[in-house]
Structures are given as structure tokens and as C-alpha cells.
PDB file of C-alpha atoms in Angstrom:
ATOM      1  CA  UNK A 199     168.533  53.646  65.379  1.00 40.00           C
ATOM      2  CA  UNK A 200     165.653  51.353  65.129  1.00 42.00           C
ATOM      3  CA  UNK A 201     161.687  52.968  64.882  1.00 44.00           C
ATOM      4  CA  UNK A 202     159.604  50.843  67.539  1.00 45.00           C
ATOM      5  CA  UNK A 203     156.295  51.103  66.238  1.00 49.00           C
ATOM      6  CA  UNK A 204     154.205  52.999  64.046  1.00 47.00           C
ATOM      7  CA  UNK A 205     150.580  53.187  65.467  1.00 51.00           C
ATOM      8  CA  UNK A 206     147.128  55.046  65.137  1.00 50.00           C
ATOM      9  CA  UNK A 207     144.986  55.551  68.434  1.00 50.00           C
ATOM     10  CA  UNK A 208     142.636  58.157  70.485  1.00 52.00           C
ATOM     11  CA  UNK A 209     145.233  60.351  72.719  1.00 52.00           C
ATOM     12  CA  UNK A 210     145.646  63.889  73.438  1.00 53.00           C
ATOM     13  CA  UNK A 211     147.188  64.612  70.175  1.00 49.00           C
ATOM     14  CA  UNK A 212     143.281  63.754  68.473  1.00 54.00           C
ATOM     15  CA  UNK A 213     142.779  60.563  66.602  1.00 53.00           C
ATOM     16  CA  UNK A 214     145.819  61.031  64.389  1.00 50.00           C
ATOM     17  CA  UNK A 215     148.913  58.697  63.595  1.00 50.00           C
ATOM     18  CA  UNK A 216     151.726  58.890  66.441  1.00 52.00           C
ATOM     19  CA  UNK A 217     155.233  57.505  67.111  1.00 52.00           C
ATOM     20  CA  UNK A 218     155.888  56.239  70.431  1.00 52.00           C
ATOM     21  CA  UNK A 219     159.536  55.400  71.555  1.00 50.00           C
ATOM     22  CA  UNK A 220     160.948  57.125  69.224  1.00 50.00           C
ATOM     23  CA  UNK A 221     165.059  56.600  69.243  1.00 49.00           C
ATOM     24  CA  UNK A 222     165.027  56.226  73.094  1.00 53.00           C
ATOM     25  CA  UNK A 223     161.835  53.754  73.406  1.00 60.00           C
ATOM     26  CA  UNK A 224     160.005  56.334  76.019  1.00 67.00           C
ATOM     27  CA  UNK A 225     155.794  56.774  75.796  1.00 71.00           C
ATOM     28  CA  UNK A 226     156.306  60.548  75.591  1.00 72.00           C
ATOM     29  CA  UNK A 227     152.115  60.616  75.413  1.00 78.00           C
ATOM     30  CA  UNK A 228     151.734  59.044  79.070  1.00 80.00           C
ATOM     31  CA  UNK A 229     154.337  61.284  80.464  1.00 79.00           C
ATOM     32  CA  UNK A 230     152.496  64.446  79.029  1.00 80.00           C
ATOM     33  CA  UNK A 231     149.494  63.140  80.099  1.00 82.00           C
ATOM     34  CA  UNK A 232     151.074  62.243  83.955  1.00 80.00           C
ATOM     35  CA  UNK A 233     152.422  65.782  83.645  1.00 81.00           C
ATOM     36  CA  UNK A 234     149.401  67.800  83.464  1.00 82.00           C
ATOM     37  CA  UNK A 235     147.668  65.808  86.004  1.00 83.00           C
ATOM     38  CA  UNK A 236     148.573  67.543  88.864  1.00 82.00           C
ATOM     39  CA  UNK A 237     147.355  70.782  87.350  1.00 84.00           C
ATOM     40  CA  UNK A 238     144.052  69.404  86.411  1.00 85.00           C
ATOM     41  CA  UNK A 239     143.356  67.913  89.587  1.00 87.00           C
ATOM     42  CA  UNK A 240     144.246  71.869  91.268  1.00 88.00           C
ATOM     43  CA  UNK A 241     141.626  73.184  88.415  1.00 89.00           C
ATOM     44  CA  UNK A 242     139.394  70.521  89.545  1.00 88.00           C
ATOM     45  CA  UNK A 243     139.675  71.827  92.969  1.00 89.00           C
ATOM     46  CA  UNK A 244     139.090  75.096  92.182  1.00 90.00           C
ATOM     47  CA  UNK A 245     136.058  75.034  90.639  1.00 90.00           C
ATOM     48  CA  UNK A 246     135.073  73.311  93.960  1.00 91.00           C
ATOM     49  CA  UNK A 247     135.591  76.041  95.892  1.00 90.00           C
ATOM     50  CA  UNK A 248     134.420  78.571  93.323  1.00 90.00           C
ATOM     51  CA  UNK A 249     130.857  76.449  93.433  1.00 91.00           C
ATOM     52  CA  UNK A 250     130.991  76.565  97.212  1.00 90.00           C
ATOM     53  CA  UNK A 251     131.581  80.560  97.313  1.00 90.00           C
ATOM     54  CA  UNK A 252     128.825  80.904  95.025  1.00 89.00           C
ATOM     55  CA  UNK A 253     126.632  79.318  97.106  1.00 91.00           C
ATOM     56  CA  UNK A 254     128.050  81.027 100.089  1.00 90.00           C
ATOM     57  CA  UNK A 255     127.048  84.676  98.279  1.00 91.00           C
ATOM     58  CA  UNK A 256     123.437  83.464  97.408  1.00 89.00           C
ATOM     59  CA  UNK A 257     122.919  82.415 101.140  1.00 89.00           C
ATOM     60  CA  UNK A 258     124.361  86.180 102.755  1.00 89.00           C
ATOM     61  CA  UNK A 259     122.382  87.782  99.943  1.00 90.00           C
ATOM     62  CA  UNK A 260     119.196  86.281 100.957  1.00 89.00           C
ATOM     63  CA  UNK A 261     119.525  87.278 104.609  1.00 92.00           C
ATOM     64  CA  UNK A 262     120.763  90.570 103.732  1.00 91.00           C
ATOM     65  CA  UNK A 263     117.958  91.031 101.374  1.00 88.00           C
ATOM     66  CA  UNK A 264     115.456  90.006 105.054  1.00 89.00           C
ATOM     67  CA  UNK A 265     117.328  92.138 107.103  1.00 89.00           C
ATOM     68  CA  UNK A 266     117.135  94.809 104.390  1.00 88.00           C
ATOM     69  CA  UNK A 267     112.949  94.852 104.443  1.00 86.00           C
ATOM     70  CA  UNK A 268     112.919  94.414 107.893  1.00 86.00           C
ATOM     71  CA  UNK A 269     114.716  97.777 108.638  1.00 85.00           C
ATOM     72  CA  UNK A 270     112.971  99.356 106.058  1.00 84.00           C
ATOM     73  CA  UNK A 271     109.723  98.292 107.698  1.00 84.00           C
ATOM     74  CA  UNK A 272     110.176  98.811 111.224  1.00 82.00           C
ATOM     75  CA  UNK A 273     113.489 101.147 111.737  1.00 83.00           C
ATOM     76  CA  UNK A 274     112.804 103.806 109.006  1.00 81.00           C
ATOM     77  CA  UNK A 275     111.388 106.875 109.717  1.00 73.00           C
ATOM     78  CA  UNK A 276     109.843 107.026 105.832  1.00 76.00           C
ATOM     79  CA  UNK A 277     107.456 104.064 107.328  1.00 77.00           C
ATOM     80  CA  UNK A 278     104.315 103.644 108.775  1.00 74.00           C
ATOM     81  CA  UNK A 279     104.999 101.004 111.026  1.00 78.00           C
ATOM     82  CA  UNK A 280     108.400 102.436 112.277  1.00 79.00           C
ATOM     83  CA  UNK A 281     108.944 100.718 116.069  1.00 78.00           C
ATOM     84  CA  UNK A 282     110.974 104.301 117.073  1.00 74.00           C
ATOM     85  CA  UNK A 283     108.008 106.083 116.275  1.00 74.00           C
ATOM     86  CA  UNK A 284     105.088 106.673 119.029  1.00 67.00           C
ATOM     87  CA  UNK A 285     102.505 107.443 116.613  1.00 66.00           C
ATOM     88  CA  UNK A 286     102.875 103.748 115.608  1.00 66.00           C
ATOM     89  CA  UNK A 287     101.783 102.677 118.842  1.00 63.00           C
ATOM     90  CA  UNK A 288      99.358 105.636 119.206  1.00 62.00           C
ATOM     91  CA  UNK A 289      97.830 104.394 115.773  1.00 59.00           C
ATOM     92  CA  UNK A 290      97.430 100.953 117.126  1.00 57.00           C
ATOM     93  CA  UNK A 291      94.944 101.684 119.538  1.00 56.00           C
ATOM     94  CA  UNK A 292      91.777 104.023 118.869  1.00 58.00           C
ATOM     95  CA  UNK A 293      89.436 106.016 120.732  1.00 58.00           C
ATOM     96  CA  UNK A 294      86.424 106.684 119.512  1.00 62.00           C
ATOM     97  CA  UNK A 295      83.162 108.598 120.187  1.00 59.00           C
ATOM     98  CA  UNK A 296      79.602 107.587 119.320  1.00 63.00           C
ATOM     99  CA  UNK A 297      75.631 107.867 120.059  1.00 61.00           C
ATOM    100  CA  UNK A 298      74.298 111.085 118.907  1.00 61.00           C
ATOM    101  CA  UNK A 299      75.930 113.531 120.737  1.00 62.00           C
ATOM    102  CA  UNK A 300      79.679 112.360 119.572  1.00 63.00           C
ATOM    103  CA  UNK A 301      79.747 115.389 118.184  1.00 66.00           C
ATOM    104  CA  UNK A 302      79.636 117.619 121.215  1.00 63.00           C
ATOM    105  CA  UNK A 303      82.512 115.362 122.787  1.00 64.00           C
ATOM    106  CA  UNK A 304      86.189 114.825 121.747  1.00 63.00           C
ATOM    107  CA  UNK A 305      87.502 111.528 123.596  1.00 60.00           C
ATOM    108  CA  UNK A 306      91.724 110.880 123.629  1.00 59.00           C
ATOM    109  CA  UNK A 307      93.151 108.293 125.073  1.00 55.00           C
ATOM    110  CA  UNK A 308      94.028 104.598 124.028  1.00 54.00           C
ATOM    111  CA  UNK A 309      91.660 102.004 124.495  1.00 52.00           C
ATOM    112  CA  UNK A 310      90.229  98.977 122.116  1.00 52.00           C
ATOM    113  CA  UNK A 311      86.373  99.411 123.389  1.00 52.00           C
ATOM    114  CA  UNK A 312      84.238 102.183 121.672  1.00 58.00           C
ATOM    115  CA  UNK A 313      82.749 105.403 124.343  1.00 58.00           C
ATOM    116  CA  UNK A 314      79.331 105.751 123.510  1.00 59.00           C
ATOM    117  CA  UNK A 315      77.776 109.073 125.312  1.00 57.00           C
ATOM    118  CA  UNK A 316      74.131 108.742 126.032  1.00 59.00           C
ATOM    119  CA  UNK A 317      73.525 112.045 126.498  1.00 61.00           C
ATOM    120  CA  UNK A 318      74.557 116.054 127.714  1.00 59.00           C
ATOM    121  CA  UNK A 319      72.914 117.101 130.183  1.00 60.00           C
ATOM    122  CA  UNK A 320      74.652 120.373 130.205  1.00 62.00           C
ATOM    123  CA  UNK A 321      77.646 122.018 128.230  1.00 63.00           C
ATOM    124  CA  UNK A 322      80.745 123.199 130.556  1.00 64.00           C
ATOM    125  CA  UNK A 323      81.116 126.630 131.762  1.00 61.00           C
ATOM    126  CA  UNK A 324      84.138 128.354 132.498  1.00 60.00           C
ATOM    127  CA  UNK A 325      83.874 130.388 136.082  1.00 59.00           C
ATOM    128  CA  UNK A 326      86.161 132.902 137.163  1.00 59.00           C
ATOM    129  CA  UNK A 327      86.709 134.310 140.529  1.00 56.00           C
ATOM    130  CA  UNK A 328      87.414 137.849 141.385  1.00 59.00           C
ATOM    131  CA  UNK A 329      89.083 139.723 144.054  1.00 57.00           C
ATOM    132  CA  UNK A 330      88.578 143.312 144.722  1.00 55.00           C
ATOM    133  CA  UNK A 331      92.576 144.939 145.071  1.00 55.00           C
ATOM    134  CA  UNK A 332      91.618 146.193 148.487  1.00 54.00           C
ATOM    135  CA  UNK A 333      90.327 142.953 149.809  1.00 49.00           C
ATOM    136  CA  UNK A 334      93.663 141.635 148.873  1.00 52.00           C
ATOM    137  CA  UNK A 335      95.774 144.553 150.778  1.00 52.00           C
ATOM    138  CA  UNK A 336      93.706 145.111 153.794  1.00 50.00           C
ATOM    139  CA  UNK A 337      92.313 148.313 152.503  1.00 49.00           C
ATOM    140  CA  UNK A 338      88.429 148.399 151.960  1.00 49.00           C
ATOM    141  CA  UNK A 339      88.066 144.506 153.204  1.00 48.00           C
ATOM    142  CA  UNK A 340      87.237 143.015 156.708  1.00 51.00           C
ATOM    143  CA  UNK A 341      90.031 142.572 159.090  1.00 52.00           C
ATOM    144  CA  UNK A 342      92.331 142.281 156.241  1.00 51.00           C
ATOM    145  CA  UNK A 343      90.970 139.343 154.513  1.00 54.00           C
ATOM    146  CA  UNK A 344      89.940 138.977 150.952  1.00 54.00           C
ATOM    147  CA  UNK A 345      86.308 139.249 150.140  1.00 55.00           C
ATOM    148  CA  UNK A 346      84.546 138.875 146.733  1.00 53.00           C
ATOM    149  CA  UNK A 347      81.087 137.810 145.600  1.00 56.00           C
ATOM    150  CA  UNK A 348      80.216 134.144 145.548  1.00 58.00           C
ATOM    151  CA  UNK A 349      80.654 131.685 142.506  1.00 57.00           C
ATOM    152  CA  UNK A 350      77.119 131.202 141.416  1.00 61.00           C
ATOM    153  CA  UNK A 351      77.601 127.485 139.375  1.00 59.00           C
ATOM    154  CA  UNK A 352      74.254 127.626 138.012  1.00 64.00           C
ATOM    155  CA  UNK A 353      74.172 130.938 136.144  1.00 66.00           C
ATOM    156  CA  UNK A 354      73.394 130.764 132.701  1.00 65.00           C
ATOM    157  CA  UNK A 355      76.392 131.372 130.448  1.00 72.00           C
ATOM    158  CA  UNK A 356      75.739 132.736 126.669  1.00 83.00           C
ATOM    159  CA  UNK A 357      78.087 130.761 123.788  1.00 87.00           C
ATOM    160  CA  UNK A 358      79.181 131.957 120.926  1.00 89.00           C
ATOM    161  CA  UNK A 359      77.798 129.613 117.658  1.00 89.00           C
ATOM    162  CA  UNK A 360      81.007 130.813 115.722  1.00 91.00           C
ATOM    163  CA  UNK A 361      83.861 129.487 117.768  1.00 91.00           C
ATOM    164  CA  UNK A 362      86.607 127.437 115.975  1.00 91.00           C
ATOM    165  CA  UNK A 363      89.242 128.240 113.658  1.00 92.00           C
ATOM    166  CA  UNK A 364      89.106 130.390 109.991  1.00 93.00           C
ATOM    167  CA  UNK A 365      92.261 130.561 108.170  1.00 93.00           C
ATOM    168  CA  UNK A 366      92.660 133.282 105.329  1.00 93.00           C
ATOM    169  CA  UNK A 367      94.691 132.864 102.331  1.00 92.00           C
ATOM    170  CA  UNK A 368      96.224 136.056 100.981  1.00 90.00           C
ATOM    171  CA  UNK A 369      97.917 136.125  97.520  1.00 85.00           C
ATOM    172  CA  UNK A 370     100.169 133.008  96.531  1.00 78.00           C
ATOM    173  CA  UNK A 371     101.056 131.405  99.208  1.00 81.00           C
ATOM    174  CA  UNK A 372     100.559 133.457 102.959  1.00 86.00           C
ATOM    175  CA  UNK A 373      97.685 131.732 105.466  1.00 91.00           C
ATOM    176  CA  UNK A 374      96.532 133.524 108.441  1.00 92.00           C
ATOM    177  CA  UNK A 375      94.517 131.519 111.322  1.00 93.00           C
ATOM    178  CA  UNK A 376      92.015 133.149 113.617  1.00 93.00           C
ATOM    179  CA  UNK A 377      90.719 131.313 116.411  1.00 92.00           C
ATOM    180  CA  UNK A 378      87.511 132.122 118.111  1.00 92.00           C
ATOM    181  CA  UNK A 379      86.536 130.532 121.948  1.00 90.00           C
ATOM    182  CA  UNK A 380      83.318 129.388 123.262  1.00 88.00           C
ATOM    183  CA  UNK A 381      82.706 132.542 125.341  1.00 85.00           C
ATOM    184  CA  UNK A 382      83.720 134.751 122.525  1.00 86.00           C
ATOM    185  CA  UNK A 383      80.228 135.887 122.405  1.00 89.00           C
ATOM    186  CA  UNK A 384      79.546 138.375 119.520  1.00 91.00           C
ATOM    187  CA  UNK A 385      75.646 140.283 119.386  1.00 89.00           C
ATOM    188  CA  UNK A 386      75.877 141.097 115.700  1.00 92.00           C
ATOM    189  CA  UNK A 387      77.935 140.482 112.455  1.00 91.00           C
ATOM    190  CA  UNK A 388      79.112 144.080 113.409  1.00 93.00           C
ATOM    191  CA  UNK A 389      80.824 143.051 116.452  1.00 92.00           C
ATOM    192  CA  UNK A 390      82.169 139.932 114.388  1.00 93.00           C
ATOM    193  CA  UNK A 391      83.427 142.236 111.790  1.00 93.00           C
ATOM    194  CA  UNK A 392      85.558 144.308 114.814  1.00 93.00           C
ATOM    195  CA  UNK A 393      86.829 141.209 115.964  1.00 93.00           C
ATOM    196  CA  UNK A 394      88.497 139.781 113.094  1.00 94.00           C
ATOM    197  CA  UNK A 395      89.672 142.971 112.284  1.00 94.00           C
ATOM    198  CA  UNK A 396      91.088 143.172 115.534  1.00 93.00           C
ATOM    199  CA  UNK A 397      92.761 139.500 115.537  1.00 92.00           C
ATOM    200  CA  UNK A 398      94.499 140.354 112.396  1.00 92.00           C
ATOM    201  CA  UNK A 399      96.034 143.184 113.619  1.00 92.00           C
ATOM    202  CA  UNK A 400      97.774 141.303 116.396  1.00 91.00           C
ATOM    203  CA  UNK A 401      99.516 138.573 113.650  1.00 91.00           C
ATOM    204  CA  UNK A 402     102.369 140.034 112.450  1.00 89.00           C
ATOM    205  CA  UNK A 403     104.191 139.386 109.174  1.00 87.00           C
ATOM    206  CA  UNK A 404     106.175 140.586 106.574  1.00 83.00           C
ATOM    207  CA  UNK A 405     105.090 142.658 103.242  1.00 80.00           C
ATOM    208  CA  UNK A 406     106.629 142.226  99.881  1.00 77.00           C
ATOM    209  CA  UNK A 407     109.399 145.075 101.005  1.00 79.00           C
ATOM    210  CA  UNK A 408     110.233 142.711 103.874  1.00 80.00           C
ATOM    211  CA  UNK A 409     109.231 145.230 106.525  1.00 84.00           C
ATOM    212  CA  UNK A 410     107.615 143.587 109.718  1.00 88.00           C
ATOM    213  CA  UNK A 411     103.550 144.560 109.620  1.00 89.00           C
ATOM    214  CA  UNK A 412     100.580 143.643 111.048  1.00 91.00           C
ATOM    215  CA  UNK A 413      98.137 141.339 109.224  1.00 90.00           C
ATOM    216  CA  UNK A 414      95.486 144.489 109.285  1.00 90.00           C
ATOM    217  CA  UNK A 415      97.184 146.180 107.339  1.00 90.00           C
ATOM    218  CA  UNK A 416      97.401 143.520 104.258  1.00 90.00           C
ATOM    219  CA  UNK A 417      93.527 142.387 104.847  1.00 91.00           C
ATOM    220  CA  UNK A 418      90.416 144.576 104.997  1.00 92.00           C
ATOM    221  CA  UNK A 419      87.739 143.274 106.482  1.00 93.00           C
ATOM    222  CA  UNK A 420      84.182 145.541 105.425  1.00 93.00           C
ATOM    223  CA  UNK A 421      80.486 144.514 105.495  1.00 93.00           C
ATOM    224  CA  UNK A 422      78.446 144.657 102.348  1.00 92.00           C
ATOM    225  CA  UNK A 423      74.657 143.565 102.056  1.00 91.00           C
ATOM    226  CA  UNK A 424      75.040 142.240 105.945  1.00 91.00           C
ATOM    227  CA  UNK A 425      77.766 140.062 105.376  1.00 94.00           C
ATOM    228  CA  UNK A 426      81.516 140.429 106.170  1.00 94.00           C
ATOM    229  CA  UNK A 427      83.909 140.801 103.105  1.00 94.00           C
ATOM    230  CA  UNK A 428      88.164 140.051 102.871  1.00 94.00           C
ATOM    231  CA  UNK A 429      90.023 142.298 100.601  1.00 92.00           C
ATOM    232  CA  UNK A 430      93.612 143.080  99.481  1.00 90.00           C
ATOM    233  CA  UNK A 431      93.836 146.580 101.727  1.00 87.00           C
ATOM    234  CA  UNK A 432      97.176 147.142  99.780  1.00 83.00           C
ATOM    235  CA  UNK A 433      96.241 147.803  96.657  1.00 80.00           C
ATOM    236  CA  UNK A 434      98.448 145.112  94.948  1.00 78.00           C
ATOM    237  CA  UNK A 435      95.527 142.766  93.687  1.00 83.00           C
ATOM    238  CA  UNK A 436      96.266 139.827  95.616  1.00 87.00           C
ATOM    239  CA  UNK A 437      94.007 137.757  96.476  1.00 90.00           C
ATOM    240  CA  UNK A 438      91.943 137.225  99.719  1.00 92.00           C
ATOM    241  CA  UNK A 439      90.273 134.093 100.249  1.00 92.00           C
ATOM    242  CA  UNK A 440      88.566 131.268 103.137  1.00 93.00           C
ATOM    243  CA  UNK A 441      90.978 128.786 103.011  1.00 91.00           C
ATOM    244  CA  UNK A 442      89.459 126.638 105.793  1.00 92.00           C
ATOM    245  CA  UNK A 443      87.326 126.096 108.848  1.00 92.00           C
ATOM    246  CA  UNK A 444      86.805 124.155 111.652  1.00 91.00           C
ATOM    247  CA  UNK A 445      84.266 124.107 114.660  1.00 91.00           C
ATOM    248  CA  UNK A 446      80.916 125.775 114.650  1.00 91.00           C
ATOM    249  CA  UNK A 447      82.148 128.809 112.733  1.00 93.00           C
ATOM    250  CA  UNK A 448      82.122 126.084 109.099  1.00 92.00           C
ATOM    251  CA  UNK A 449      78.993 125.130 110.804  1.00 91.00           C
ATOM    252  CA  UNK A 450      76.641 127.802 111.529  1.00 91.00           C
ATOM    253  CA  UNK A 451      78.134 130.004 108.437  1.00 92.00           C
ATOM    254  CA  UNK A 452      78.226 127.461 105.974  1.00 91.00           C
ATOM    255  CA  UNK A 453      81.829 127.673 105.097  1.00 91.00           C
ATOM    256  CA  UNK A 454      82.896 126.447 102.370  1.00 91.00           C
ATOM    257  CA  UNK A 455      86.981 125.961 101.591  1.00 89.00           C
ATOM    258  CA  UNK A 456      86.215 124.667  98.280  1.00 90.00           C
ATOM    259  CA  UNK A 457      84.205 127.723  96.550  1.00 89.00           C
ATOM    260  CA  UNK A 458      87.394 130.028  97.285  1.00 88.00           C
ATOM    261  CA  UNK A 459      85.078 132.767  98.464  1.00 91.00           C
ATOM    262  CA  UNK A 460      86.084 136.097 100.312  1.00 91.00           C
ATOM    263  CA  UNK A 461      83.120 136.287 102.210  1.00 92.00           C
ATOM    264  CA  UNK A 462      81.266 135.434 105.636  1.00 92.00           C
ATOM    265  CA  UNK A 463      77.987 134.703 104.991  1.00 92.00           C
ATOM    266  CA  UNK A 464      76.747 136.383 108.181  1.00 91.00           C
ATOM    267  CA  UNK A 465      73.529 137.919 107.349  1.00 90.00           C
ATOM    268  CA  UNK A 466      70.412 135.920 108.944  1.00 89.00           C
ATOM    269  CA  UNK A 467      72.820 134.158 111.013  1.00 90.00           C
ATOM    270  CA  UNK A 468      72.189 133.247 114.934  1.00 89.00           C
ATOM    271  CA  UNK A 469      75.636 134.273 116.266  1.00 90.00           C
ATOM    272  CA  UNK A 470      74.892 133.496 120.128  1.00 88.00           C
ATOM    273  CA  UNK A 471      74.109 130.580 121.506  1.00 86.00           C
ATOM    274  CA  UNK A 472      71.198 131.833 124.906  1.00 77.00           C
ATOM    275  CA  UNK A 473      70.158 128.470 125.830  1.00 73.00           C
ATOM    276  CA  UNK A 474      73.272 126.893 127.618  1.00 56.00           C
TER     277      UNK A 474
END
């Protein structure tokens, strides 16, 4: 048995001496090398498609990541500019009053021009009409048929300068609001005093026992020095304060939230408006 050759080359052994045809005269290094090609050219090909997936992911993840600030934008009901919501449309669109009487006027509605009001000639009134019960049933009236005075449109209404809303804080966390109307007409702090007392009575609520009581009860209201005072009528020490105002009451009283105070500054104070 005769060695062929003896020779030193670059193959996938490494640069080292090989023997080639050894006994039987066959390259065994080219059919290695033929034998793995097959696999190399599938790894090859893999890596192909790997690459191509890749790119495939960074593509969806892009859209995904649009799609993802778009509903966050305009779908979710944490944003501002939420398409399902109508105060996004109601915020696109303002109304606004101006001149110097804005301030006797509240305008609503949706517009892009500014309402300017020149002028008031005269504030609204609100007129009733009143039927006797007899007029109404035949007894006492004419022939049957209701009778009652005449609507006169030009008599001179009186309005109250402390209409609008107070809310009272009482201990931690309880508010109570009282709401006062244009024709609530009151003569003197007195008759001020009466009503509040009288609005808290009708607000029910619970005590610390959990029993159902009227706001009274939790809240004095008392005069000292001419002007009205809120107190803790239960005798727990909680605490009775002006939380916040709104209308001509913060006006003409000079209410104000942020000094925490218990008391109506009434004394000295103009309480009805004559001149409407």
C-alpha cells in the first residue's frame, strides 16, 4: 500500500500538514467540504429570512406605535381632545361676552365671533299671575269666568344685592351650599340671618352617630357686632367656615374663601337693590 502524497496547504483542517488519498487515493477534504455544503447554504438561507422578519417586526412596531398615540389622543377618555367626548367640540368653539356690562350678561352658545353688549337698559323681572279660587270655580267671579288683576309690566321690582351661592364647610370634610335668587329680597342682616338659618334646616345630612339630621342642627347661625356668625351648634369643636361664593353675595359682602372666616360681614351693607 503505496502513500500518494504528502502535502501542506490552507483547508478546513487549518494550515497544517495533510494526507490525501490515503490507501484508497480519495480527496477525503473535498468530500467533507461537498458534504457540509448543503447545510451551509440552508444556514445561509436562514439568516435570510431571519433578516427579513426582523425587518418585518420593526415595520408593525412602528405603525402600532402610530396607532397607539393616535387612540390615546383622540379615543381615550383620560384626553383632552377625545373625538367621543362633546366637551371637545363644545371647547372648540367659544362664546364670549364683552363691553362693560359683560358682567350683567351670561352668553352660551357656540359661535367664533365675540357678543359685545352695548348697554342694559333694564334688568328682567319675573311676573306672576294670580287667580282668585272662586274666579276659577264660578263662585265669587262673573258668569263663571276667571278674573284677576292685570299684569302691570312696568312696576318697579326690588332685587336682592346678595343673590348667588355660599357654601359652608363644617369640620373635615362636609360642604353645605345655599343659594339665594334675585327676588330673595332681605330688609336687614336680621332677615338674612333667618334665612340662612332657615335654608339649612331644609339640607339634610348625617351626624357622626349616622342618624339622618338637618343641617340646623350642626350650624348656628347668630349675629354679633351686626354681622352674621357660623358656629359648631353641637358642641364637638368642629369647625365652621366660608368655603366659597359666587354672584353678588362674594360681591357686595366681600367674601373671601381664602381667609377661612366664619363670618358675614353684613354690617353697613346695602342688602336691596330699589332702583331696578
Amino acid at each position: 500500500m503505496a502513500v500518494s502524497s504528502v502535502s501542506s496547504s490552507s483547508s478546513i483542517y487549518g494550515n497544517r500538514n495533510i494526507i490525501t488519498g490515503l490507501a484508497s487515493g480519495m480527496d477525503t477534504e473535498s468530500m467533507i467540504e461537498n458534504a457540509v455544503a448543503g447545510y451551509k447554504l440552508k444556514i445561509s438561507k436562514l439568516n435570510q429570512k431571519s433578516t427579513k422578519v426582523g425587518w418585518q417586526m420593526e415595520a408593525y412596531r412602528s405603525i402600532i406605535d402610530k396607532m397607539v398615540n393616535f387612540s390615546n389622543k383622540y379615543t381615550s377618555y383620560l384626553s383632552d381632545t377625545n373625538l367621543l367626548s362633546s366637551s371637545f367640540f363644545n371647547n372648540a368653539v367659544t362664546t364670549t361676552t364683552n363691553g362693560k356690562n359683560a358682567d350683567k350678561i351670561s352668553a352660551t352658545g357656540k359661535t367664533n365671533s365675540d357678543i359685545q353688549f352695548l348697554g342694559v337698559k333694564q334688568l328682567a323681572k319675573a311676573a306672576t299671575f294670580t287667580v282668585p279660587a272662586g274666579g276659577v270655580f264660578g263662585a265669587g267671579g262673573t258668569d263663571g269666568k276667571i278674573t284677576a288683576s292685570e299684569i302691570d309690566l312696568n312696576e318697579v321690582k326690588e332685587l336682592s344685592t346678595v343673590s348667588g351661592t355660599l357654601t359652608l364647610g363644617y369640620g373635615g370634610g362636609r360642604t353645605f351650599d345655599l343659594t339665594f335668587d334675585d327676588l330673595d329680597v332681605y330688609e336687614n342682616p336680621k332677615e338674612l340671618q333667618a334665612a340662612i338659618q332657615s335654608k339649612l334646616n331644609g339640607i339634610q345630612t348625617t351626624n357622626s352617630k349616622g342618624e339622618l339630621v338637618s343641617a340646623g342642627s350642626m350650624i348656628r347661625v347668630s349675629m354679633k357686632d351686626g354681622n352674621i356668625v357660623f358656629s359648631d351648634n353641637q358642641g364637638a369643636g368642629n369647625s365652621v367656615t366660608i368655603k366659597s361664593a359666587t354672584g353678588k353675595i362674594k360681591d357686595t359682602l366681600g367674601i373671601d374663601p381664602a381667609e377661612k372666616s366664619n363670618t358675614l360681614k353684613v354690617d353697613g351693607k346695602t342688602l336691596v337693590d330699589k332702583s331696578a
